Amino acid sequence: MYDKERLKSSECNVDVNCPRGEKWQDVKRSVVRIFFDNGYLCSGTILNNTLNNEIPYLLTANHCISTQESAANAIFGFNYEAPYCDAPSYEYPGVSSNRLVGATLKATKDDAEGKLDFTLLELNQTIPEQFNVHFAGWSASKKAPRSVAGIHHPGGDVKKIAIDYDGLIVGTFSNEYDKNSFWRVIEWDVGVTEGGSSGSALFNERKQVLGDLTGGEATCDYPFNDFYSRFDFAYDKYEDSSQQLKYWLDPAELDVKSWYGLPFDEIYDSLKVFVYPNPAHRRIQVYGPLLSGIIKIKLYDTNGLLVWDTELLATDRILFVDVPSNIIGLHYIRLESDNSVIKKKIVFY
């Protein structure tokens, strides 16, 4: 029955599989089409957590889903996208494929104390491996990034991408919401949003979620003034676990303000250390709550030959490592501290 719900968005919207979406091919797999039997449509995003254990958390807007009843009846569609740029609609996948039904409401905020336009759900089913989902990273930074992208299902259409190269400003969508709890996109440079895009994520340059779409004025003729509910407000402004994201997204209690997407190679082992990004271009980050003091770093090629080494001081549980540009391809990184040795695979390009 849902194959009848093929809807088309405005002409200025850009397929995520067009050249403009080339650098967003990993995080696009986190974007979900939300459908209700009454025809109501929204978008959402699957999020990672600090245990990297693939709990199917989904972020959307409070104005999309605010009750357990609506969460239980929602239909979540994955991988609904054009197979290539500007593909005709008859080549689109069926909207009834790659879908899951029902979720449990974990957190939202809408009461006399305050209102934020976010909702965190946990899907009632494990996401099948064949869906090839990406668990998006996120950032609770209060600093506006230089450029952003939104990936969404406008009007229930296949995934589209909107891009703003000029940065965000803080704003207030309306008086019913907490003051300054929104990121405002002043003008889209690529694409726009529309009905059905609500709840979709705004990503920073590091492909981390910054917020979810509430609404705005943007159209193809007037691509201005869209508002996204800020992730940093939803993360920990309110202390109750049912009114914040942090309790759910930081189960390892690392007290971090940002996290990365999943999958990436060699993620989170028993020593709680990971290397990111992977593949990498020169600079890598090594993170772990037990990481401290002088760390010896050694890179070996696939023949086991040492090709580069250095020593760095770990501060705030993180290392930034700049690798020589002549190191290309698969290597093994060895991290040595006073009390542990960690080995991981990493690819440089």
mmCIF file of C-alpha atoms in Angstrom:
data_model
loop_
_atom_site.group_PDB
_atom_site.id
_atom_site.type_symbol
_atom_site.label_atom_id
_atom_site.label_comp_id
_atom_site.label_asym_id
_atom_site.label_seq_id
_atom_site.Cartn_x
_atom_site.Cartn_y
_atom_site.Cartn_z
ATOM 1 C CA MET A 1 0.000 0.000 0.000
ATOM 2 C CA TYR A 2 2.828 2.408 0.731
ATOM 3 C CA ASP A 3 4.115 2.261 -2.849
ATOM 4 C CA LYS A 4 1.163 4.540 -3.617
ATOM 5 C CA GLU A 5 2.709 7.185 -1.391
ATOM 6 C CA ARG A 6 5.341 8.267 -3.906
ATOM 7 C CA LEU A 7 5.474 12.007 -3.469
ATOM 8 C CA LYS A 8 7.555 14.539 -5.356
ATOM 9 C CA SER A 9 9.341 17.508 -3.859
ATOM 10 C CA SER A 10 10.010 20.888 -5.441
ATOM 11 C CA GLU A 11 12.257 21.081 -8.490
ATOM 12 C CA CYS A 12 15.137 22.878 -6.760
ATOM 13 C CA ASN A 13 15.761 19.984 -4.390
ATOM 14 C CA VAL A 14 18.883 17.938 -5.117
ATOM 15 C CA ASP A 15 19.143 14.144 -4.956
ATOM 16 C CA VAL A 16 21.623 13.029 -2.320
ATOM 17 C CA ASN A 17 23.282 10.875 -4.992
ATOM 18 C CA CYS A 18 24.070 13.867 -7.192
ATOM 19 C CA PRO A 19 27.609 15.344 -7.142
ATOM 20 C CA ARG A 20 26.629 17.798 -4.384
ATOM 21 C CA GLY A 21 26.023 14.831 -2.109
ATOM 22 C CA GLU A 22 29.227 12.975 -2.916
ATOM 23 C CA LYS A 23 30.978 13.724 0.391
ATOM 24 C CA TRP A 24 27.854 12.780 2.381
ATOM 25 C CA GLN A 25 27.457 9.202 1.177
ATOM 26 C CA ASP A 26 28.189 7.693 4.578
ATOM 27 C CA VAL A 27 25.867 9.821 6.732
ATOM 28 C CA LYS A 28 23.041 9.661 4.187
ATOM 29 C CA ARG A 29 22.586 6.070 5.363
ATOM 30 C CA SER A 30 21.507 7.372 8.777
ATOM 31 C CA VAL A 31 18.546 9.301 7.334
ATOM 32 C CA VAL A 32 15.089 7.779 7.734
ATOM 33 C CA ARG A 33 11.686 8.518 6.196
ATOM 34 C CA ILE A 34 8.929 8.531 8.835
ATOM 35 C CA PHE A 35 5.410 7.725 7.701
ATOM 36 C CA PHE A 36 2.087 7.469 9.516
ATOM 37 C CA ASP A 37 -1.125 5.784 8.412
ATOM 38 C CA ASN A 38 -2.853 9.171 8.282
ATOM 39 C CA GLY A 39 -0.391 10.274 5.593
ATOM 40 C CA TYR A 40 1.664 12.508 7.892
ATOM 41 C CA LEU A 41 5.354 12.518 6.936
ATOM 42 C CA CYS A 42 8.580 13.478 8.698
ATOM 43 C CA SER A 43 12.279 12.645 8.605
ATOM 44 C CA GLY A 44 14.666 11.347 11.248
ATOM 45 C CA THR A 45 18.259 10.292 11.824
ATOM 46 C CA ILE A 46 19.804 7.210 13.429
ATOM 47 C CA LEU A 47 22.377 8.224 16.073
ATOM 48 C CA ASN A 48 25.458 6.561 17.499
ATOM 49 C CA ASN A 49 26.225 6.435 21.233
ATOM 50 C CA THR A 50 29.471 6.350 23.195
ATOM 51 C CA LEU A 51 29.413 2.568 23.532
ATOM 52 C CA ASN A 52 29.145 2.158 19.751
ATOM 53 C CA ASN A 53 26.776 -0.757 20.396
ATOM 54 C CA GLU A 54 24.250 -0.063 17.620
ATOM 55 C CA ILE A 55 21.239 0.664 19.780
ATOM 56 C CA PRO A 56 18.763 2.000 17.178
ATOM 57 C CA TYR A 57 18.235 5.500 18.557
ATOM 58 C CA LEU A 58 16.473 7.892 16.198
ATOM 59 C CA LEU A 59 16.327 11.675 16.482
ATOM 60 C CA THR A 60 13.361 13.574 15.095
ATOM 61 C CA ALA A 61 11.254 16.589 16.063
ATOM 62 C CA ASN A 62 8.794 16.836 18.947
ATOM 63 C CA HIS A 63 6.225 18.283 16.558
ATOM 64 C CA CYS A 64 6.557 15.051 14.533
ATOM 65 C CA ILE A 65 6.374 12.572 17.418
ATOM 66 C CA SER A 66 5.573 13.669 20.965
ATOM 67 C CA THR A 67 3.749 10.675 22.475
ATOM 68 C CA GLN A 68 4.326 6.965 22.906
ATOM 69 C CA GLU A 69 1.195 6.264 20.873
ATOM 70 C CA SER A 70 2.528 8.080 17.810
ATOM 71 C CA ALA A 71 5.958 6.472 18.274
ATOM 72 C CA ALA A 72 4.412 2.999 18.398
ATOM 73 C CA ASN A 73 2.504 3.550 15.159
ATOM 74 C CA ALA A 74 5.249 5.204 13.128
ATOM 75 C CA ILE A 75 6.740 3.469 10.093
ATOM 76 C CA PHE A 76 10.459 4.023 9.518
ATOM 77 C CA GLY A 77 11.757 3.683 5.974
ATOM 78 C CA PHE A 78 15.449 3.220 5.189
ATOM 79 C CA ASN A 79 17.382 3.678 1.940
ATOM 80 C CA TYR A 80 14.597 5.447 0.080
ATOM 81 C CA GLU A 81 16.718 7.321 -2.438
ATOM 82 C CA ALA A 82 17.217 7.696 -6.164
ATOM 83 C CA PRO A 83 19.715 5.082 -7.401
ATOM 84 C CA TYR A 84 21.650 7.822 -9.197
ATOM 85 C CA CYS A 85 21.450 11.564 -9.795
ATOM 86 C CA ASP A 86 18.101 12.671 -11.236
ATOM 87 C CA ALA A 87 16.945 9.103 -11.812
ATOM 88 C CA PRO A 88 13.321 8.800 -12.996
ATOM 89 C CA SER A 89 10.816 7.896 -10.315
ATOM 90 C CA TYR A 90 10.069 4.487 -11.821
ATOM 91 C CA GLU A 91 13.610 3.473 -10.804
ATOM 92 C CA TYR A 92 13.089 4.434 -7.155
ATOM 93 C CA PRO A 93 12.972 1.596 -4.614
ATOM 94 C CA GLY A 94 9.575 0.688 -3.220
ATOM 95 C CA VAL A 95 8.696 2.670 -0.122
ATOM 96 C CA SER A 96 7.404 -0.511 1.518
ATOM 97 C CA SER A 97 10.861 -2.114 1.428
ATOM 98 C CA ASN A 98 13.560 -1.594 4.065
ATOM 99 C CA ARG A 99 11.133 -0.489 6.748
ATOM 100 C CA LEU A 100 10.549 -1.078 10.435
ATOM 101 C CA VAL A 101 7.420 -0.367 12.459
ATOM 102 C CA GLY A 102 7.168 1.104 15.934
ATOM 103 C CA ALA A 103 9.455 2.724 18.473
ATOM 104 C CA THR A 104 9.692 3.592 22.152
ATOM 105 C CA LEU A 105 9.827 7.233 23.167
ATOM 106 C CA LYS A 106 12.925 7.878 25.268
ATOM 107 C CA ALA A 107 13.185 11.651 25.582
ATOM 108 C CA THR A 108 11.455 14.877 24.577
ATOM 109 C CA LYS A 109 10.703 18.214 26.235
ATOM 110 C CA ASP A 110 7.320 19.922 26.153
ATOM 111 C CA ASP A 111 5.827 21.064 29.457
ATOM 112 C CA ALA A 112 5.258 24.158 31.571
ATOM 113 C CA GLU A 113 8.973 24.393 32.382
ATOM 114 C CA GLY A 114 10.078 24.622 28.765
ATOM 115 C CA LYS A 115 9.821 23.273 25.244
ATOM 116 C CA LEU A 116 12.446 21.984 22.827
ATOM 117 C CA ASP A 117 11.592 20.566 19.419
ATOM 118 C CA PHE A 118 13.379 17.231 19.673
ATOM 119 C CA THR A 119 12.352 13.646 20.297
ATOM 120 C CA LEU A 120 14.613 10.650 20.801
ATOM 121 C CA LEU A 121 13.189 7.233 19.988
ATOM 122 C CA GLU A 122 14.505 3.711 20.218
ATOM 123 C CA LEU A 123 13.227 1.565 17.382
ATOM 124 C CA ASN A 124 11.435 -1.554 18.554
ATOM 125 C CA GLN A 125 13.462 -3.793 16.248
ATOM 126 C CA THR A 126 17.157 -4.222 15.627
ATOM 127 C CA ILE A 127 18.061 -2.678 12.291
ATOM 128 C CA PRO A 128 18.804 -5.542 9.864
ATOM 129 C CA GLU A 129 22.388 -5.738 8.660
ATOM 130 C CA GLN A 130 21.263 -5.614 5.030
ATOM 131 C CA PHE A 131 19.909 -2.088 5.568
ATOM 132 C CA ASN A 132 23.566 -0.985 5.767
ATOM 133 C CA VAL A 133 22.688 1.799 8.184
ATOM 134 C CA HIS A 134 25.100 4.456 9.420
ATOM 135 C CA PHE A 135 24.842 5.545 13.058
ATOM 136 C CA ALA A 136 25.452 9.283 12.820
ATOM 137 C CA GLY A 137 27.843 11.171 15.037
ATOM 138 C CA TRP A 138 26.702 14.284 16.869
ATOM 139 C CA SER A 139 27.937 17.511 18.413
ATOM 140 C CA ALA A 140 26.616 19.510 21.356
ATOM 141 C CA SER A 141 28.962 22.382 20.563
ATOM 142 C CA LYS A 142 27.576 25.862 21.080
ATOM 143 C CA LYS A 143 29.797 27.193 18.294
ATOM 144 C CA ALA A 144 28.205 27.622 14.876
ATOM 145 C CA PRO A 145 30.082 25.770 12.104
ATOM 146 C CA ARG A 146 31.250 27.384 8.876
ATOM 147 C CA SER A 147 29.027 25.272 6.638
ATOM 148 C CA VAL A 148 26.240 22.750 7.100
ATOM 149 C CA ALA A 149 24.180 20.219 5.186
ATOM 150 C CA GLY A 150 20.720 18.796 5.717
ATOM 151 C CA ILE A 151 19.684 15.383 4.367
ATOM 152 C CA HIS A 152 15.953 14.819 4.368
ATOM 153 C CA HIS A 153 12.804 13.493 2.706
ATOM 154 C CA PRO A 154 10.943 16.624 1.520
ATOM 155 C CA GLY A 155 7.304 15.817 0.926
ATOM 156 C CA GLY A 156 8.148 12.153 1.507
ATOM 157 C CA ASP A 157 10.292 12.168 -1.638
ATOM 158 C CA VAL A 158 13.584 10.299 -2.019
ATOM 159 C CA LYS A 159 16.527 11.653 -0.014
ATOM 160 C CA LYS A 160 17.583 15.163 -0.904
ATOM 161 C CA ILE A 161 20.441 17.330 0.279
ATOM 162 C CA ALA A 162 20.459 21.034 1.163
ATOM 163 C CA ILE A 163 23.735 22.885 1.777
ATOM 164 C CA ASP A 164 24.583 26.244 3.349
ATOM 165 C CA TYR A 165 28.154 27.481 2.952
ATOM 166 C CA ASP A 166 27.750 30.688 4.958
ATOM 167 C CA GLY A 167 27.336 29.485 8.536
ATOM 168 C CA LEU A 168 24.516 29.625 11.069
ATOM 169 C CA ILE A 169 23.238 32.095 13.614
ATOM 170 C CA VAL A 170 21.348 31.504 16.845
ATOM 171 C CA GLY A 171 17.622 32.142 16.643
ATOM 172 C CA THR A 172 14.180 31.600 18.133
ATOM 173 C CA PHE A 173 11.539 29.922 15.987
ATOM 174 C CA SER A 174 8.548 31.071 18.031
ATOM 175 C CA ASN A 175 7.699 32.068 21.586
ATOM 176 C CA GLU A 176 6.392 28.596 22.448
ATOM 177 C CA TYR A 177 9.973 27.260 22.408
ATOM 178 C CA ASP A 178 12.898 28.043 24.706
ATOM 179 C CA LYS A 179 14.617 31.273 23.733
ATOM 180 C CA ASN A 180 17.590 30.914 21.372
ATOM 181 C CA SER A 181 17.150 27.143 21.190
ATOM 182 C CA PHE A 182 17.492 27.076 17.391
ATOM 183 C CA TRP A 183 20.132 27.261 14.717
ATOM 184 C CA ARG A 184 18.949 29.513 11.905
ATOM 185 C CA VAL A 185 19.992 28.864 8.317
ATOM 186 C CA ILE A 186 19.902 32.330 6.793
ATOM 187 C CA GLU A 187 20.033 31.148 3.177
ATOM 188 C CA TRP A 188 20.441 27.780 1.493
ATOM 189 C CA ASP A 189 23.020 27.672 -1.291
ATOM 190 C CA VAL A 190 21.873 24.259 -2.540
ATOM 191 C CA GLY A 191 18.310 22.968 -2.262
ATOM 192 C CA VAL A 192 15.729 23.801 0.418
ATOM 193 C CA THR A 193 13.487 21.987 2.907
ATOM 194 C CA GLU A 194 9.724 21.538 2.903
ATOM 195 C CA GLY A 195 6.945 19.535 4.493
ATOM 196 C CA GLY A 196 8.210 16.038 5.290
ATOM 197 C CA SER A 197 11.704 17.380 5.997
ATOM 198 C CA SER A 198 10.719 18.119 9.598
ATOM 199 C CA GLY A 199 12.831 16.250 12.119
ATOM 200 C CA SER A 200 15.734 15.782 9.707
ATOM 201 C CA ALA A 201 19.269 16.423 10.885
ATOM 202 C CA LEU A 202 21.582 19.323 10.219
ATOM 203 C CA PHE A 203 25.195 18.111 9.849
ATOM 204 C CA ASN A 204 28.405 20.057 10.422
ATOM 205 C CA GLU A 205 31.572 19.702 8.310
ATOM 206 C CA ARG A 206 32.608 16.713 10.417
ATOM 207 C CA LYS A 207 29.318 14.996 9.543
ATOM 208 C CA GLN A 208 27.987 15.286 13.081
ATOM 209 C CA VAL A 209 24.367 16.124 13.879
ATOM 210 C CA LEU A 210 23.846 19.675 15.179
ATOM 211 C CA GLY A 211 20.069 19.730 15.384
ATOM 212 C CA ASP A 212 16.764 18.659 13.869
ATOM 213 C CA LEU A 213 14.492 20.654 11.584
ATOM 214 C CA THR A 214 11.513 22.493 13.018
ATOM 215 C CA GLY A 215 10.515 24.561 9.998
ATOM 216 C CA GLY A 216 10.888 27.931 8.366
ATOM 217 C CA GLU A 217 10.171 30.006 5.307
ATOM 218 C CA ALA A 218 12.426 28.410 2.699
ATOM 219 C CA THR A 219 11.072 27.720 -0.782
ATOM 220 C CA CYS A 220 12.743 27.403 -4.161
ATOM 221 C CA ASP A 221 11.973 31.072 -4.868
ATOM 222 C CA TYR A 222 12.882 32.211 -1.346
ATOM 223 C CA PRO A 223 15.555 29.895 0.154
ATOM 224 C CA PHE A 224 15.762 31.746 3.464
ATOM 225 C CA ASN A 225 15.180 31.261 7.190
ATOM 226 C CA ASP A 226 14.993 27.633 8.214
ATOM 227 C CA PHE A 227 15.240 26.738 11.900
ATOM 228 C CA TYR A 228 16.788 23.647 13.480
ATOM 229 C CA SER A 229 16.286 22.778 17.151
ATOM 230 C CA ARG A 230 19.766 22.907 18.684
ATOM 231 C CA PHE A 231 21.389 19.639 19.701
ATOM 232 C CA ASP A 232 23.287 21.278 22.566
ATOM 233 C CA PHE A 233 20.017 22.384 24.204
ATOM 234 C CA ALA A 234 18.508 18.920 23.809
ATOM 235 C CA TYR A 235 21.705 17.267 25.019
ATOM 236 C CA ASP A 236 21.741 18.394 28.627
ATOM 237 C CA LYS A 237 19.852 21.639 29.297
ATOM 238 C CA TYR A 238 17.305 19.698 31.350
ATOM 239 C CA GLU A 239 18.456 17.136 33.922
ATOM 240 C CA ASP A 240 15.727 14.507 33.737
ATOM 241 C CA SER A 241 16.680 11.577 31.501
ATOM 242 C CA SER A 242 13.289 11.772 29.781
ATOM 243 C CA GLN A 243 14.037 15.365 28.768
ATOM 244 C CA GLN A 244 17.609 15.136 27.485
ATOM 245 C CA LEU A 245 19.821 13.271 25.006
ATOM 246 C CA LYS A 246 22.982 12.886 27.066
ATOM 247 C CA TYR A 247 21.679 10.114 29.318
ATOM 248 C CA TRP A 248 20.968 7.940 26.274
ATOM 249 C CA LEU A 249 23.816 8.914 23.951
ATOM 250 C CA ASP A 250 26.625 8.822 26.537
ATOM 251 C CA PRO A 251 26.030 5.484 28.303
ATOM 252 C CA ALA A 252 29.794 5.087 28.776
ATOM 253 C CA GLU A 253 29.681 8.231 30.944
ATOM 254 C CA LEU A 254 32.598 9.821 29.124
ATOM 255 C CA ASP A 255 31.109 13.284 29.658
ATOM 256 C CA VAL A 256 31.828 14.199 26.036
ATOM 257 C CA LYS A 257 30.180 16.944 24.005
ATOM 258 C CA SER A 258 30.584 15.206 20.653
ATOM 259 C CA TRP A 259 30.860 11.734 19.202
ATOM 260 C CA TYR A 260 31.585 10.137 15.867
ATOM 261 C CA GLY A 261 29.615 8.023 13.463
ATOM 262 C CA LEU A 262 29.574 4.254 13.129
ATOM 263 C CA PRO A 263 30.821 2.206 11.361
ATOM 264 C CA PHE A 264 34.460 3.081 11.135
ATOM 265 C CA ASP A 265 37.332 0.610 11.328
ATOM 266 C CA GLU A 266 38.608 -0.533 14.705
ATOM 267 C CA ILE A 267 36.175 1.412 16.802
ATOM 268 C CA TYR A 268 35.828 0.906 20.511
ATOM 269 C CA ASP A 269 37.655 -1.901 22.247
ATOM 270 C CA SER A 270 37.886 -3.105 25.835
ATOM 271 C CA LEU A 271 40.305 -0.286 26.638
ATOM 272 C CA LYS A 272 37.826 2.286 25.335
ATOM 273 C CA VAL A 273 40.194 3.707 22.710
ATOM 274 C CA PHE A 274 39.431 4.493 19.092
ATOM 275 C CA VAL A 275 41.164 6.084 16.130
ATOM 276 C CA TYR A 276 39.257 8.454 13.853
ATOM 277 C CA PRO A 277 38.794 9.056 10.958
ATOM 278 C CA ASN A 278 39.542 5.813 9.216
ATOM 279 C CA PRO A 279 40.419 6.030 6.330
ATOM 280 C CA ALA A 280 42.408 9.154 7.160
ATOM 281 C CA HIS A 281 44.341 11.856 5.330
ATOM 282 C CA ARG A 282 47.391 12.771 7.425
ATOM 283 C CA ARG A 283 45.674 13.919 10.671
ATOM 284 C CA ILE A 284 44.091 11.357 12.977
ATOM 285 C CA GLN A 285 42.549 11.603 16.420
ATOM 286 C CA VAL A 286 43.064 9.021 19.136
ATOM 287 C CA TYR A 287 40.485 9.139 21.905
ATOM 288 C CA GLY A 288 40.015 7.212 25.128
ATOM 289 C CA PRO A 289 39.022 7.961 28.741
ATOM 290 C CA LEU A 290 42.132 6.101 29.971
ATOM 291 C CA LEU A 291 44.481 7.913 27.598
ATOM 292 C CA SER A 292 46.979 10.047 29.520
ATOM 293 C CA GLY A 293 50.653 10.911 29.775
ATOM 294 C CA ILE A 294 53.300 10.306 27.128
ATOM 295 C CA ILE A 295 52.065 8.021 24.344
ATOM 296 C CA LYS A 296 54.485 6.311 21.968
ATOM 297 C CA ILE A 297 53.027 5.998 18.481
ATOM 298 C CA LYS A 298 54.429 3.609 15.891
ATOM 299 C CA LEU A 299 53.230 2.882 12.356
ATOM 300 C CA TYR A 300 54.014 -0.405 10.642
ATOM 301 C CA ASP A 301 53.396 -1.399 7.042
ATOM 302 C CA THR A 302 51.727 -4.677 6.072
ATOM 303 C CA ASN A 303 55.129 -6.410 6.086
ATOM 304 C CA GLY A 304 55.615 -5.487 9.728
ATOM 305 C CA LEU A 305 58.298 -2.878 9.034
ATOM 306 C CA LEU A 306 58.350 0.254 11.181
ATOM 307 C CA VAL A 307 57.777 3.242 8.869
ATOM 308 C CA TRP A 308 57.269 6.091 11.335
ATOM 309 C CA ASP A 309 57.148 6.772 15.067
ATOM 310 C CA THR A 310 56.728 9.674 17.466
ATOM 311 C CA GLU A 311 55.863 10.498 21.075
ATOM 312 C CA LEU A 312 53.048 12.819 22.121
ATOM 313 C CA LEU A 313 51.488 14.011 25.357
ATOM 314 C CA ALA A 314 47.818 13.065 25.689
ATOM 315 C CA THR A 315 45.675 15.871 27.119
ATOM 316 C CA ASP A 316 41.959 15.713 27.848
ATOM 317 C CA ARG A 317 41.966 12.033 26.832
ATOM 318 C CA ILE A 318 42.708 12.866 23.198
ATOM 319 C CA LEU A 319 45.691 12.908 20.841
ATOM 320 C CA PHE A 320 45.978 14.709 17.518
ATOM 321 C CA VAL A 321 48.514 12.927 15.341
ATOM 322 C CA ASP A 322 49.864 14.383 12.083
ATOM 323 C CA VAL A 323 51.249 11.597 9.915
ATOM 324 C CA PRO A 324 53.724 12.276 7.063
ATOM 325 C CA SER A 325 52.058 12.676 3.670
ATOM 326 C CA ASN A 326 54.131 9.893 2.087
ATOM 327 C CA ILE A 327 52.421 7.247 4.238
ATOM 328 C CA ILE A 328 49.694 5.762 2.044
ATOM 329 C CA GLY A 329 47.565 2.632 2.247
ATOM 330 C CA LEU A 330 46.896 0.055 4.968
ATOM 331 C CA HIS A 331 49.074 0.299 8.084
ATOM 332 C CA TYR A 332 49.079 -0.861 11.681
ATOM 333 C CA ILE A 333 49.231 1.731 14.435
ATOM 334 C CA ARG A 334 50.671 0.801 17.819
ATOM 335 C CA LEU A 335 49.990 3.007 20.846
ATOM 336 C CA GLU A 336 52.117 2.441 23.935
ATOM 337 C CA SER A 337 51.596 4.016 27.348
ATOM 338 C CA ASP A 338 52.972 3.136 30.781
ATOM 339 C CA ASN A 339 50.280 0.523 31.382
ATOM 340 C CA SER A 340 48.898 -0.604 28.023
ATOM 341 C CA VAL A 341 49.631 -1.390 24.387
ATOM 342 C CA ILE A 342 46.944 -0.925 21.745
ATOM 343 C CA LYS A 343 47.135 -2.040 18.112
ATOM 344 C CA LYS A 344 44.740 -1.056 15.342
ATOM 345 C CA LYS A 345 44.470 -1.131 11.574
ATOM 346 C CA ILE A 346 44.223 2.170 9.720
ATOM 347 C CA VAL A 347 44.207 3.265 6.070
ATOM 348 C CA PHE A 348 45.847 6.488 4.860
ATOM 349 C CA TYR A 349 45.132 8.164 1.533
#
